[in-house]
Amino acid sequence: MKTIAQLIFVFALAAIISGCGSKGGSSAPPPPPIIHSLSVQGLPAQPGSTVTATVSASASNGNKLGYNWTVTSGWTVMAYGATATVTAPLVHSAAGRLTVTVSAGYGASAGSSITVSTTSEGAPVITMMSVTPQPVTTTASLSCTAYDPDGDSLLTYSWNMGGVAVTTGSSATWQSPGIAGDYNVVVSVSDIYGSMATQGSTISVTSLSPWPRFRNNLQSTGLSAIIATPTTGALEWSFTTGPVDSSPAIGADGTIYIGSDDGKLYAINPNGGLKWSYTTGNVVASSPAIGADGTIYFGSYDDNLYALYPTPTGLTGALKWSFTTGAPVYSSPAIGADGTIYVGSKNGNLYALTPNGSLKWSFTTGAPVYSSPAIGTDGTIYIASNTHNLYAVNPDGSLKWTYTTGSYVLSSPAIGADGTIYIGSWDGNLYAINQDGSLKWTYTTGSWTNSSPAIGADGTIYFGAGDLIYAVNPMGLLKWTDTASNSVRSSPAIGADGTIYIGSDDDKLYALNPNGSSKWTYTTGKSVDSSPAIGADGTIYFGSWDGNLYAIH
């Protein structure tokens, strides 16, 4: 019986223990908390700013809740329980993910996340850009006002004139290079994030000099703003040099500068007297260019480009610097918006030099360069070489495009008001080339062309080929021709009244009316390959192979 009683006790005890376990001796896990909402105030955030995140949650068993906040790298978060402060990165258009994990104890938790972002970058807005005075003669005042819709307070301003950077600041000044022409001016406004706005216009620049370089202006049109005075072609004076292939340039004070085959550059007073001369080591066929400070730039067959001070030492020109190209320099210099001097050499290179004579870059064409540069409103440099090509070169020296003609190109380009580039070739054609390097049209003369085209106020293109002088309209159609008695190598100059002045190998300088009829002629002792220049008082200056510089008034 004792054994039976013991067994009953064991079963009873087991039943008691089993009953106790069913009442909760080992409880089930609590339910996860409930997240009712997750929100962020102030999105999208400004770069670097803070926004506030809030989560609303509850636990069914009333347990205290815990919060753990995390955010994508680049963003930062500082938690304060159900509220967190989120700091945005210093960039626009940045996206991230903010996550909160809410725990209710005993391993019960729930999570939620939300996208956070920064504002898209807005470019600055330019409200005003001005260049005064217009036209510019010596110095221009540049001004720009702008704002940033994102509230960025730090804006930077940079100014580009004729394709090159010239100055910075919301207000600035620009010194003209002293060469008349049209220039594109562009102001760029940037914020600290690199977003940029630009605005531009085309301005006209005049020169204190009536004829500061070969073909007069930056675009090499050969057009003057002055009405030349000669009505009968009467000689005012002549000055004996040596044979003259060079063409004159005229300073602001009326000084006439011209090279000669006797190896000298001459500075002649307006009354025809010698001011000074400078001797190089060989023929000076290059035509001078005059900078804003009066510096005279020209090339020589002794392989050098020279820069002379306008003030001489006695009767001798004063050397500022010289640059050796390694081959004769026939090309005549052009001066860019920042004072850069561009010139070709018979070694096949186009050179870009700083105003102090240091090399900026050189561009290789592969054949002698007789052509002289013309510069577009955007700063593109146009020049030809004996590769048969016309080259368009960017202001940094990189190639923009080439156009190939059928033969040598000794002519220099001229640029029309619409940007069309005109140039003659020994293949017997005058070419009109679009700004992108495509052909616009050709006019066939059948004769080689050394003469560089001039462009009248109405867009008419004047040039010589063979023994004829041509007038072609902007569509490439012939208006008229006039016959000289020998080859025409000289390039035309055009007065403000439309009169065309051009020399010929028949020893004459011709003055033609806009309709092609003769106004007058002046006969020298030999060929006139020199291209005429028009002085401030309307006097016509040109050289002859008879060894004289002539003034016709």
Coordinates of C-alpha atoms in Angstrom, one line a residue:
M1 CA 0.0 0.0 0.0
K2 CA 2.9 2.2 0.7
T3 CA 4.1 1.9 -2.8
I4 CA 0.7 2.8 -4.2
A5 CA 0.5 5.9 -2.0
Q6 CA 3.8 7.0 -3.2
L7 CA 2.8 6.7 -6.8
I8 CA -0.4 8.7 -6.2
F9 CA 1.7 11.4 -4.6
V10 CA 4.1 11.5 -7.6
F11 CA 1.3 11.8 -10.1
A12 CA -0.4 14.5 -8.1
L13 CA 2.8 16.5 -7.9
A14 CA 3.3 16.2 -11.6
A15 CA -0.2 17.4 -12.3
I16 CA 0.4 20.4 -10.0
I17 CA 3.7 21.3 -11.8
S18 CA 2.0 21.0 -15.2
G19 CA -0.8 23.2 -14.1
C20 CA 1.6 25.9 -12.9
G21 CA 3.4 25.9 -16.2
S22 CA 0.2 26.5 -18.2
K23 CA -0.5 29.6 -16.2
G24 CA 2.6 31.6 -17.2
G25 CA 5.7 30.3 -15.7
S26 CA 7.4 31.1 -19.2
S27 CA 5.4 34.1 -20.8
A28 CA 5.1 34.7 -24.6
P29 CA 7.1 37.6 -26.3
P30 CA 5.4 41.0 -26.2
P31 CA 3.9 42.4 -29.5
P32 CA 6.1 45.0 -31.4
P33 CA 5.4 48.6 -30.9
I34 CA 3.2 50.4 -33.4
I35 CA 4.6 53.3 -35.5
H36 CA 1.9 55.7 -36.3
S37 CA 3.9 58.2 -38.3
L38 CA 7.4 59.4 -39.3
S39 CA 7.8 62.9 -40.6
V40 CA 10.5 65.4 -41.4
Q41 CA 9.8 69.1 -41.4
G42 CA 11.7 71.4 -43.8
L43 CA 12.4 69.2 -46.8
P44 CA 14.0 69.6 -49.2
A45 CA 16.7 71.0 -47.0
Q46 CA 19.2 73.8 -47.9
P47 CA 22.7 72.4 -48.1
G48 CA 24.3 72.4 -44.7
S49 CA 21.1 73.2 -42.9
T50 CA 19.2 71.2 -40.2
V51 CA 15.7 69.7 -40.3
T52 CA 13.6 68.1 -37.6
A53 CA 12.4 64.5 -37.7
T54 CA 9.6 63.2 -35.5
V55 CA 8.2 59.7 -35.0
S56 CA 4.9 58.8 -33.3
A57 CA 4.7 55.3 -31.8
S58 CA 3.1 53.3 -29.0
A59 CA 3.3 49.9 -27.3
S60 CA 0.2 47.9 -26.6
N61 CA 1.5 46.6 -23.3
G62 CA 2.4 50.1 -22.1
N63 CA 6.1 49.5 -22.0
K64 CA 8.5 52.4 -22.3
L65 CA 9.8 52.9 -25.9
G66 CA 13.4 53.3 -27.1
Y67 CA 14.5 55.0 -30.3
N68 CA 17.5 54.5 -32.5
W69 CA 18.1 56.9 -35.5
T70 CA 20.4 56.3 -38.4
V71 CA 20.9 58.2 -41.7
T72 CA 22.8 57.7 -45.0
S73 CA 26.5 58.6 -45.0
G74 CA 27.0 62.3 -45.7
W75 CA 24.1 63.3 -43.5
T76 CA 24.3 63.4 -39.7
V77 CA 21.6 62.8 -37.1
M78 CA 21.4 63.7 -33.4
A79 CA 18.6 61.9 -31.6
Y80 CA 16.4 63.3 -28.7
G81 CA 14.0 60.3 -28.2
A82 CA 11.1 60.5 -30.6
T83 CA 12.6 63.7 -32.1
A84 CA 15.9 64.0 -34.1
T85 CA 17.9 66.8 -35.7
V86 CA 19.2 65.9 -39.1
T87 CA 22.0 67.9 -40.8
A88 CA 22.2 68.0 -44.6
P89 CA 25.4 67.7 -46.6
L90 CA 26.9 70.8 -48.2
V91 CA 25.7 69.9 -51.7
H92 CA 22.5 70.4 -53.7
S93 CA 20.4 67.5 -55.0
A94 CA 21.7 65.1 -52.4
A95 CA 19.3 62.3 -51.4
G96 CA 19.5 60.0 -48.3
R97 CA 17.4 57.7 -46.2
L98 CA 16.6 58.4 -42.5
T99 CA 15.6 55.3 -40.5
V100 CA 14.2 55.0 -36.9
T101 CA 14.0 51.8 -35.0
V102 CA 11.5 51.8 -32.1
S103 CA 11.9 49.2 -29.4
A104 CA 9.5 48.1 -26.6
G105 CA 11.8 45.9 -24.6
Y106 CA 12.2 42.1 -24.6
G107 CA 13.3 42.3 -28.2
A108 CA 10.1 43.8 -29.5
S109 CA 10.9 46.5 -32.1
A110 CA 9.6 48.1 -35.3
G111 CA 11.2 50.3 -37.9
S112 CA 10.4 52.9 -40.4
S113 CA 12.3 55.1 -42.9
I114 CA 11.8 58.2 -45.0
T115 CA 13.7 59.8 -47.8
V116 CA 15.5 63.1 -47.1
S117 CA 16.9 65.4 -49.7
T118 CA 18.5 68.8 -50.4
T119 CA 17.2 71.4 -52.7
S120 CA 18.1 71.3 -56.4
E121 CA 20.8 73.8 -57.4
G122 CA 19.4 76.9 -59.0
A123 CA 21.8 79.0 -61.1
P124 CA 22.3 82.7 -60.3
V125 CA 20.0 85.1 -62.1
I126 CA 21.6 88.1 -63.9
T127 CA 19.4 91.2 -63.7
M128 CA 21.7 93.7 -65.4
M129 CA 24.9 93.8 -67.5
S130 CA 26.4 97.0 -68.9
V131 CA 29.4 98.1 -70.8
T132 CA 30.0 101.9 -70.9
P133 CA 30.7 104.0 -72.8
Q134 CA 29.8 102.6 -76.2
P135 CA 31.5 102.6 -78.5
V136 CA 34.6 102.0 -76.4
T137 CA 37.7 104.0 -77.2
T138 CA 40.2 103.4 -74.5
T139 CA 38.7 102.1 -71.2
A140 CA 35.3 100.5 -70.6
S141 CA 33.4 100.2 -67.3
L142 CA 31.9 96.8 -66.8
S143 CA 29.1 96.2 -64.4
C144 CA 26.8 93.3 -63.6
T145 CA 24.1 92.7 -60.9
A146 CA 22.9 89.2 -60.0
Y147 CA 21.2 87.2 -57.3
D148 CA 20.9 83.5 -56.4
P149 CA 17.5 82.1 -55.9
D150 CA 18.9 79.6 -53.4
G151 CA 20.1 82.4 -51.2
D152 CA 23.7 81.7 -51.9
S153 CA 25.3 85.0 -50.9
L154 CA 28.8 84.4 -52.3
L155 CA 28.8 85.0 -56.1
T156 CA 31.8 85.4 -58.3
Y157 CA 32.0 87.3 -61.6
S158 CA 34.3 86.8 -64.5
W159 CA 34.4 88.8 -67.8
N160 CA 35.4 87.5 -71.2
M161 CA 36.1 89.9 -74.0
G162 CA 36.7 88.7 -77.5
G163 CA 37.1 85.1 -76.5
V164 CA 39.6 85.7 -73.7
A165 CA 39.3 86.3 -69.9
V166 CA 40.1 89.9 -69.1
T167 CA 39.0 90.7 -65.6
T168 CA 36.8 89.7 -62.6
G169 CA 34.3 91.3 -60.2
S170 CA 30.8 92.7 -60.4
S171 CA 32.3 96.0 -61.3
A172 CA 35.5 96.2 -63.3
T173 CA 37.4 98.0 -66.1
W174 CA 38.8 96.8 -69.4
Q175 CA 41.6 98.5 -71.3
S176 CA 41.0 98.4 -75.1
P177 CA 43.9 96.9 -77.0
G178 CA 43.9 100.0 -79.3
I179 CA 42.5 98.2 -82.3
A180 CA 39.0 99.1 -83.6
G181 CA 36.5 96.3 -84.2
D182 CA 33.6 94.3 -82.8
Y183 CA 34.1 92.2 -79.7
N184 CA 31.8 89.7 -77.9
V185 CA 31.6 90.5 -74.2
V186 CA 30.4 87.8 -71.8
V187 CA 29.9 87.9 -68.0
S188 CA 29.7 84.7 -66.1
V189 CA 28.3 84.6 -62.6
S190 CA 28.9 81.5 -60.4
D191 CA 27.8 80.4 -57.0
I192 CA 29.8 78.4 -54.5
Y193 CA 28.4 75.1 -55.9
G194 CA 29.5 75.8 -59.4
S195 CA 26.2 76.7 -61.0
M196 CA 26.6 79.5 -63.5
A197 CA 24.7 82.0 -65.5
T198 CA 26.1 83.9 -68.4
Q199 CA 25.0 87.0 -70.4
G200 CA 26.7 88.5 -73.4
S201 CA 26.5 91.1 -76.1
T202 CA 28.6 92.5 -78.9
I203 CA 30.2 95.9 -78.5
S204 CA 32.0 98.2 -80.9
V205 CA 35.5 99.5 -80.1
T206 CA 37.0 102.5 -81.8
S207 CA 40.7 103.5 -81.8
L208 CA 42.5 106.7 -81.1
S209 CA 44.5 105.8 -84.2
P210 CA 42.8 106.3 -87.5
W211 CA 44.5 103.2 -89.0
P212 CA 46.4 101.1 -86.3
R213 CA 47.2 98.0 -88.4
F214 CA 47.1 96.3 -91.7
R215 CA 43.5 96.3 -93.0
N216 CA 42.7 98.8 -90.2
N217 CA 40.6 96.9 -87.7
L218 CA 40.3 93.6 -85.8
Q219 CA 38.1 92.0 -88.5
S220 CA 40.5 93.3 -91.3
T221 CA 37.7 94.9 -93.3
G222 CA 39.8 97.7 -94.6
L223 CA 36.9 100.1 -93.9
S224 CA 37.6 103.5 -92.4
A225 CA 35.2 105.8 -90.5
I226 CA 36.9 108.8 -92.2
I227 CA 36.0 110.3 -95.5
A228 CA 39.2 110.7 -97.5
T229 CA 39.7 114.2 -98.7
P230 CA 41.5 113.8 -102.1
T231 CA 39.3 114.7 -105.0
T232 CA 42.0 115.0 -107.7
G233 CA 44.8 112.7 -106.4
A234 CA 47.2 115.6 -105.7
L235 CA 50.5 114.9 -104.0
E236 CA 51.0 116.5 -100.6
W237 CA 54.5 115.0 -100.0
S238 CA 56.6 112.0 -100.5
F239 CA 59.4 110.5 -98.3
T240 CA 62.2 108.4 -99.6
T241 CA 62.8 105.1 -97.9
G242 CA 63.7 102.0 -100.0
P243 CA 61.4 99.8 -102.0
V244 CA 58.2 99.4 -100.1
D245 CA 56.1 96.3 -99.9
S246 CA 54.9 97.1 -96.4
S247 CA 51.6 99.0 -95.7
P248 CA 51.3 102.0 -93.4
A249 CA 49.9 102.2 -89.9
I250 CA 49.0 105.5 -88.4
G251 CA 49.4 106.4 -84.7
A252 CA 47.0 108.5 -82.6
D253 CA 49.3 111.5 -83.1
G254 CA 49.3 111.2 -86.8
T255 CA 52.7 109.5 -87.1
I256 CA 52.9 107.2 -90.1
Y257 CA 54.8 103.9 -89.6
I258 CA 56.0 101.8 -92.6
G259 CA 58.6 99.2 -93.3
S260 CA 61.0 99.1 -96.2
D261 CA 63.2 96.6 -98.1
D262 CA 66.2 98.6 -96.8
G263 CA 65.6 96.8 -93.5
K264 CA 64.2 99.7 -91.6
L265 CA 60.9 100.7 -90.0
Y266 CA 60.3 104.4 -90.5
A267 CA 58.3 106.8 -88.3
I268 CA 57.3 109.8 -90.4
N269 CA 55.7 113.0 -89.1
P270 CA 52.3 114.1 -90.6
N271 CA 54.2 116.8 -92.5
G272 CA 56.5 114.3 -94.2
G273 CA 59.6 114.7 -92.1
L274 CA 61.5 111.9 -90.5
K275 CA 60.7 111.3 -86.9
W276 CA 62.9 108.3 -86.4
S277 CA 63.9 105.0 -88.0
Y278 CA 64.8 101.5 -86.6
T279 CA 67.2 99.2 -88.4
T280 CA 66.6 95.4 -88.4
G281 CA 68.7 92.8 -90.0
N282 CA 66.7 92.3 -93.3
V283 CA 63.7 93.4 -95.3
V284 CA 60.7 94.8 -93.5
A285 CA 57.7 93.8 -95.6
S286 CA 55.5 93.2 -92.6
S287 CA 53.0 96.1 -91.8
P288 CA 53.1 97.5 -88.3
A289 CA 50.4 97.2 -85.6
I290 CA 50.0 99.9 -82.9
G291 CA 49.0 98.9 -79.4
A292 CA 46.9 100.8 -76.9
D293 CA 50.1 102.2 -75.3
G294 CA 51.6 103.2 -78.6
T295 CA 53.9 100.2 -78.9
I296 CA 54.7 99.4 -82.5
Y297 CA 54.8 95.7 -83.5
F298 CA 56.2 94.5 -86.8
G299 CA 58.1 91.6 -88.4
S300 CA 61.3 91.4 -90.4
Y301 CA 63.0 89.0 -92.8
D302 CA 65.7 88.7 -90.1
D303 CA 63.3 86.2 -88.4
N304 CA 62.2 88.5 -85.6
L305 CA 59.0 90.1 -84.4
Y306 CA 59.9 93.5 -82.9
A307 CA 58.2 95.7 -80.3
L308 CA 59.3 99.4 -80.3
Y309 CA 58.6 102.1 -77.9
P310 CA 56.7 105.0 -79.5
T311 CA 59.3 107.4 -78.0
P312 CA 62.6 107.2 -79.7
T313 CA 66.2 107.7 -78.6
G314 CA 67.0 110.7 -80.8
L315 CA 66.3 109.6 -84.4
T316 CA 66.6 105.9 -83.6
G317 CA 63.6 103.8 -82.6
A318 CA 63.9 102.3 -79.1
L319 CA 63.6 98.5 -78.8
K320 CA 61.2 97.2 -76.2
W321 CA 61.7 93.5 -77.0
S322 CA 62.1 91.1 -79.9
F323 CA 61.0 87.6 -80.4
T324 CA 62.8 85.1 -82.7
T325 CA 60.5 82.9 -84.8
G326 CA 63.3 81.2 -86.7
A327 CA 62.2 82.2 -90.2
P328 CA 61.3 85.5 -92.0
V329 CA 58.2 87.3 -90.8
Y330 CA 56.2 88.7 -93.7
S331 CA 52.8 88.5 -91.9
S332 CA 51.5 91.6 -90.1
P333 CA 50.5 91.4 -86.5
A334 CA 47.0 91.5 -85.0
I335 CA 46.3 92.3 -81.3
G336 CA 43.6 90.5 -79.3
A337 CA 41.3 91.8 -76.6
D338 CA 43.8 91.0 -73.8
G339 CA 46.8 92.5 -75.7
T340 CA 48.0 89.2 -77.1
I341 CA 50.0 89.7 -80.3
Y342 CA 49.3 87.2 -83.1
V343 CA 51.6 86.9 -86.1
G344 CA 52.6 84.3 -88.7
S345 CA 56.1 83.2 -89.9
K346 CA 57.5 81.6 -92.9
N347 CA 58.4 78.6 -90.7
G348 CA 54.7 77.7 -90.9
N349 CA 53.7 78.8 -87.4
L350 CA 51.2 81.2 -86.0
Y351 CA 52.5 82.7 -82.8
A352 CA 50.7 84.2 -79.8
L353 CA 52.8 86.4 -77.7
T354 CA 52.1 88.3 -74.5
P355 CA 52.5 92.1 -74.5
N356 CA 55.9 91.6 -72.8
G357 CA 57.1 89.3 -75.7
S358 CA 56.8 85.9 -74.0
L359 CA 55.4 83.0 -76.0
K360 CA 51.9 82.0 -75.1
W361 CA 51.6 79.3 -77.7
S362 CA 52.3 78.5 -81.3
F363 CA 50.1 76.7 -83.9
T364 CA 51.8 74.8 -86.7
T365 CA 50.3 75.0 -90.2
G366 CA 53.0 73.1 -92.0
A367 CA 53.9 75.6 -94.7
P368 CA 55.0 79.3 -94.9
V369 CA 52.5 81.8 -93.5
Y370 CA 52.4 85.1 -95.6
S371 CA 48.8 85.8 -94.5
S372 CA 48.0 88.2 -91.7
P373 CA 45.5 87.2 -88.9
A374 CA 42.0 88.5 -88.6
I375 CA 40.2 88.1 -85.3
G376 CA 36.4 87.3 -85.0
T377 CA 34.2 88.8 -82.4
D378 CA 34.5 85.6 -80.3
G379 CA 38.3 85.8 -80.4
T380 CA 38.8 83.1 -83.1
I381 CA 42.0 83.8 -85.1
Y382 CA 41.7 83.3 -88.8
I383 CA 44.9 82.8 -90.9
A384 CA 46.0 81.1 -94.1
S385 CA 49.1 79.3 -95.2
N386 CA 50.7 77.7 -98.2
T387 CA 49.2 74.4 -97.3
H388 CA 46.2 75.8 -99.3
N389 CA 44.3 76.0 -96.0
L390 CA 42.4 78.7 -94.1
Y391 CA 42.7 78.0 -90.4
A392 CA 40.3 78.9 -87.5
V393 CA 42.3 78.8 -84.3
N394 CA 40.8 79.2 -80.8
P395 CA 42.3 81.8 -78.4
D396 CA 44.0 79.0 -76.5
G397 CA 45.9 77.9 -79.7
S398 CA 43.8 74.8 -80.4
L399 CA 42.4 74.2 -83.9
K400 CA 38.8 75.0 -84.4
W401 CA 38.6 74.0 -88.1
T402 CA 40.3 74.2 -91.5
Y403 CA 39.0 74.8 -94.9
T404 CA 41.1 73.7 -97.9
T405 CA 41.2 75.7 -101.1
G406 CA 42.7 74.6 -104.4
S407 CA 46.1 76.3 -104.1
Y408 CA 48.4 78.6 -102.1
V409 CA 46.7 81.3 -100.0
L410 CA 48.8 84.5 -99.6
S411 CA 45.8 86.6 -99.1
S412 CA 44.6 87.6 -95.6
P413 CA 41.1 87.0 -94.4
A414 CA 38.4 89.6 -93.8
I415 CA 35.4 89.0 -91.6
G416 CA 31.9 90.3 -92.4
A417 CA 29.4 91.7 -90.0
D418 CA 27.6 88.4 -90.0
G419 CA 30.8 86.5 -89.2
T420 CA 31.4 85.3 -92.8
I421 CA 35.1 84.9 -93.6
Y422 CA 36.3 86.0 -97.0
I423 CA 39.7 85.1 -98.5
G424 CA 41.2 84.7 -102.0
S425 CA 43.4 81.8 -103.3
W426 CA 45.8 81.2 -106.1
D427 CA 43.3 78.7 -107.5
G428 CA 41.4 81.7 -108.9
N429 CA 38.6 81.9 -106.4
L430 CA 37.3 84.2 -103.7
Y431 CA 35.9 82.1 -100.9
A432 CA 33.1 82.9 -98.5
I433 CA 33.3 80.6 -95.5
N434 CA 30.7 80.3 -92.7
Q435 CA 31.8 80.5 -89.1
D436 CA 31.5 76.7 -88.7
G437 CA 34.1 76.2 -91.5
S438 CA 31.5 75.2 -94.2
L439 CA 31.5 76.8 -97.6
K440 CA 29.0 79.6 -98.2
W441 CA 29.9 80.3 -101.8
T442 CA 32.8 80.9 -104.2
Y443 CA 33.3 83.5 -106.9
T444 CA 35.6 82.5 -109.7
T445 CA 38.0 85.0 -111.2
G446 CA 40.3 82.6 -113.0
S447 CA 43.3 84.5 -111.8
W448 CA 45.5 84.1 -108.7
T449 CA 44.7 86.4 -105.8
N450 CA 47.3 88.0 -103.6
S451 CA 45.0 90.9 -102.7
S452 CA 43.2 90.7 -99.4
P453 CA 39.5 91.5 -99.5
A454 CA 37.9 94.6 -98.1
I455 CA 34.3 94.9 -97.0
G456 CA 32.2 98.0 -97.5
A457 CA 29.5 99.3 -95.2
D458 CA 26.9 97.6 -97.3
G459 CA 28.7 94.3 -97.2
T460 CA 30.2 94.5 -100.7
I461 CA 33.5 92.7 -101.0
Y462 CA 36.3 94.4 -102.9
F463 CA 39.5 92.7 -104.0
G464 CA 42.1 92.4 -106.8
A465 CA 42.8 89.3 -108.9
G466 CA 45.0 89.3 -112.0
D467 CA 44.8 92.8 -113.5
L468 CA 41.1 93.3 -112.4
I469 CA 39.5 95.0 -109.4
Y470 CA 36.3 93.2 -108.4
A471 CA 33.2 94.2 -106.4
V472 CA 31.1 91.2 -105.4
N473 CA 27.9 91.4 -103.3
P474 CA 27.4 89.4 -100.1
M475 CA 25.5 86.7 -102.1
G476 CA 28.6 86.1 -104.2
L477 CA 27.3 87.9 -107.3
L478 CA 29.4 90.2 -109.4
K479 CA 28.6 93.9 -109.1
W480 CA 31.3 95.3 -111.3
T481 CA 35.0 95.0 -112.4
D482 CA 37.6 97.7 -113.2
T483 CA 40.7 97.0 -115.2
A484 CA 44.2 98.0 -114.2
S485 CA 47.1 97.8 -116.6
N486 CA 48.9 95.2 -114.6
S487 CA 48.6 92.8 -111.7
V488 CA 46.8 93.9 -108.5
R489 CA 48.5 92.7 -105.4
S490 CA 47.5 95.7 -103.2
S491 CA 44.5 95.3 -100.8
P492 CA 41.8 98.0 -100.9
A493 CA 41.0 100.6 -98.3
I494 CA 37.5 102.0 -98.2
G495 CA 36.6 105.6 -97.1
A496 CA 33.5 106.3 -95.1
D497 CA 31.9 107.7 -98.3
G498 CA 32.4 104.3 -100.0
T499 CA 35.4 105.4 -102.2
I500 CA 37.8 102.4 -102.8
Y501 CA 41.6 103.0 -102.9
I502 CA 43.9 100.3 -104.3
G503 CA 47.3 100.0 -105.9
S504 CA 48.5 98.1 -108.9
D505 CA 51.7 96.8 -110.5
D506 CA 51.0 99.4 -113.3
D507 CA 52.6 101.9 -110.8
K508 CA 49.3 103.5 -110.0
L509 CA 47.0 104.1 -107.0
Y510 CA 43.4 104.0 -108.0
A511 CA 40.5 105.8 -106.4
L512 CA 37.1 104.3 -107.5
N513 CA 33.6 105.4 -106.8
P514 CA 31.3 102.8 -105.2
N515 CA 29.8 102.1 -108.6
G516 CA 33.2 101.2 -110.1
S517 CA 33.7 104.4 -112.0
S518 CA 37.1 106.2 -111.7
K519 CA 37.5 109.0 -109.3
W520 CA 41.2 109.7 -109.9
T521 CA 44.5 107.9 -110.2
Y522 CA 48.0 108.8 -109.0
T523 CA 51.1 107.4 -110.8
T524 CA 54.3 106.5 -108.9
G525 CA 57.6 105.4 -110.4
K526 CA 57.1 101.6 -109.8
S527 CA 54.6 99.0 -108.7
V528 CA 52.2 99.8 -105.8
D529 CA 51.8 96.6 -103.8
S530 CA 51.5 98.5 -100.6
S531 CA 47.9 98.8 -99.3
P532 CA 46.8 102.3 -98.6
A533 CA 45.8 103.7 -95.2
I534 CA 43.5 106.7 -94.5
G535 CA 44.6 109.3 -92.0
A536 CA 42.5 111.3 -89.5
D537 CA 42.4 114.3 -91.8
G538 CA 41.5 112.1 -94.9
T539 CA 45.0 111.9 -96.3
I540 CA 45.8 108.7 -98.2
Y541 CA 49.2 107.1 -97.4
F542 CA 50.8 104.3 -99.3
G543 CA 54.3 103.0 -100.4
S544 CA 55.7 102.1 -103.8
W545 CA 58.5 99.9 -105.1
D546 CA 60.1 103.2 -106.3
G547 CA 61.3 103.7 -102.8
N548 CA 58.9 106.3 -101.5
L549 CA 56.1 106.7 -99.1
Y550 CA 53.4 109.0 -100.6
A551 CA 50.8 111.3 -99.0
I552 CA 47.9 112.2 -101.2
H553 CA 45.6 114.9 -99.9

